């Protein structure tokens, strides 16, 4: 499992599913990670349950960064 600073691994998955990480991120942070050379499969997707984006690691594995929706 890869290490992502500031993220917490929340579930291990089958080989064909992305690893999932709970993270706090914003468009600005994703842009910073892209500038650092990280690759993403998609743009940030926001739904009622939260926001997510898929990071592709150097071995081609998918890592899901997930930020739960804020409670009201």
PDB file of C-alpha atoms in Angstrom:
ATOM      1  CA  UNK A   1       0.000   0.000   0.000  1.00  0.00           C
ATOM      2  CA  UNK A   2       1.346   3.434  -0.908  1.00  0.00           C
ATOM      3  CA  UNK A   3       1.864   6.195   1.616  1.00  0.00           C
ATOM      4  CA  UNK A   4       0.136   9.530   1.060  1.00  0.00           C
ATOM      5  CA  UNK A   5       1.022  12.292   3.551  1.00  0.00           C
ATOM      6  CA  UNK A   6      -2.072  13.520   5.396  1.00  0.00           C
ATOM      7  CA  UNK A   7      -4.230  10.603   4.244  1.00  0.00           C
ATOM      8  CA  UNK A   8      -5.583   7.638   6.159  1.00  0.00           C
ATOM      9  CA  UNK A   9      -6.047   4.253   4.473  1.00  0.00           C
ATOM     10  CA  UNK A  10      -9.617   3.212   5.152  1.00  0.00           C
ATOM     11  CA  UNK A  11     -10.015  -0.080   3.280  1.00  0.00           C
ATOM     12  CA  UNK A  12      -8.055  -2.731   1.446  1.00  0.00           C
ATOM     13  CA  UNK A  13      -9.721  -3.937  -1.737  1.00  0.00           C
ATOM     14  CA  UNK A  14      -9.643  -6.637  -4.370  1.00  0.00           C
ATOM     15  CA  UNK A  15      -6.786  -6.354  -6.872  1.00  0.00           C
ATOM     16  CA  UNK A  16      -9.022  -4.727  -9.503  1.00  0.00           C
ATOM     17  CA  UNK A  17     -10.318  -1.972  -7.200  1.00  0.00           C
ATOM     18  CA  UNK A  18      -8.464   1.153  -6.084  1.00  0.00           C
ATOM     19  CA  UNK A  19      -7.012   1.444  -2.598  1.00  0.00           C
ATOM     20  CA  UNK A  20      -9.121   3.977  -0.727  1.00  0.00           C
ATOM     21  CA  UNK A  21      -7.778   6.827   1.368  1.00  0.00           C
ATOM     22  CA  UNK A  22      -9.716   9.367   3.392  1.00  0.00           C
ATOM     23  CA  UNK A  23      -8.095  12.727   2.694  1.00  0.00           C
ATOM     24  CA  UNK A  24      -8.668  16.429   2.859  1.00  0.00           C
ATOM     25  CA  UNK A  25      -8.007  17.919  -0.530  1.00  0.00           C
ATOM     26  CA  UNK A  26      -9.006  20.805  -2.686  1.00  0.00           C
ATOM     27  CA  UNK A  27      -8.578  21.761  -6.314  1.00  0.00           C
ATOM     28  CA  UNK A  28      -5.466  23.734  -5.332  1.00  0.00           C
ATOM     29  CA  UNK A  29      -3.887  20.712  -3.625  1.00  0.00           C
ATOM     30  CA  UNK A  30      -4.609  18.424  -6.591  1.00  0.00           C
ATOM     31  CA  UNK A  31      -2.992  21.030  -8.891  1.00  0.00           C
ATOM     32  CA  UNK A  32       0.082  21.066  -6.608  1.00  0.00           C
ATOM     33  CA  UNK A  33       0.314  17.262  -6.747  1.00  0.00           C
ATOM     34  CA  UNK A  34       0.032  17.348 -10.551  1.00  0.00           C
ATOM     35  CA  UNK A  35       2.845  19.926 -10.697  1.00  0.00           C
ATOM     36  CA  UNK A  36       4.916  17.519  -8.560  1.00  0.00           C
ATOM     37  CA  UNK A  37       4.464  14.878 -11.264  1.00  0.00           C
ATOM     38  CA  UNK A  38       1.599  12.781  -9.885  1.00  0.00           C
ATOM     39  CA  UNK A  39      -0.960  11.489 -12.362  1.00  0.00           C
ATOM     40  CA  UNK A  40      -4.719  11.371 -11.881  1.00  0.00           C
ATOM     41  CA  UNK A  41      -7.205   9.313 -13.858  1.00  0.00           C
ATOM     42  CA  UNK A  42     -10.026  11.841 -13.474  1.00  0.00           C
ATOM     43  CA  UNK A  43     -10.961  15.243 -12.105  1.00  0.00           C
ATOM     44  CA  UNK A  44     -12.434  15.714  -8.622  1.00  0.00           C
ATOM     45  CA  UNK A  45     -15.978  14.303  -8.531  1.00  0.00           C
ATOM     46  CA  UNK A  46     -18.284  15.742  -5.864  1.00  0.00           C
ATOM     47  CA  UNK A  47     -21.490  14.006  -4.850  1.00  0.00           C
ATOM     48  CA  UNK A  48     -23.743  14.201  -1.780  1.00  0.00           C
ATOM     49  CA  UNK A  49     -21.539  11.719   0.145  1.00  0.00           C
ATOM     50  CA  UNK A  50     -18.279  13.547  -0.542  1.00  0.00           C
ATOM     51  CA  UNK A  51     -15.565  14.197  -3.116  1.00  0.00           C
ATOM     52  CA  UNK A  52     -13.133  11.781  -4.738  1.00  0.00           C
ATOM     53  CA  UNK A  53     -10.351  11.603  -7.280  1.00  0.00           C
ATOM     54  CA  UNK A  54      -8.292   8.657  -8.527  1.00  0.00           C
ATOM     55  CA  UNK A  55      -4.499   8.882  -8.345  1.00  0.00           C
ATOM     56  CA  UNK A  56      -2.387   6.522 -10.495  1.00  0.00           C
ATOM     57  CA  UNK A  57       0.833   5.407  -8.781  1.00  0.00           C
ATOM     58  CA  UNK A  58       4.109   4.586 -10.551  1.00  0.00           C
ATOM     59  CA  UNK A  59       3.094   0.909 -10.903  1.00  0.00           C
ATOM     60  CA  UNK A  60      -0.263   1.786 -12.462  1.00  0.00           C
ATOM     61  CA  UNK A  61      -2.288   1.058  -9.320  1.00  0.00           C
ATOM     62  CA  UNK A  62      -5.284   3.253  -8.592  1.00  0.00           C
ATOM     63  CA  UNK A  63      -5.531   5.063  -5.261  1.00  0.00           C
ATOM     64  CA  UNK A  64      -8.841   6.691  -4.416  1.00  0.00           C
ATOM     65  CA  UNK A  65      -8.611   9.910  -2.423  1.00  0.00           C
ATOM     66  CA  UNK A  66     -11.931  10.489  -0.695  1.00  0.00           C
ATOM     67  CA  UNK A  67     -13.108  13.443   1.368  1.00  0.00           C
ATOM     68  CA  UNK A  68     -16.450  12.819   3.120  1.00  0.00           C
ATOM     69  CA  UNK A  69     -19.111  15.505   2.804  1.00  0.00           C
ATOM     70  CA  UNK A  70     -19.232  17.892   5.723  1.00  0.00           C
ATOM     71  CA  UNK A  71     -21.998  17.184   8.209  1.00  0.00           C
ATOM     72  CA  UNK A  72     -24.618  19.867   8.528  1.00  0.00           C
TER      73      UNK A  72
END
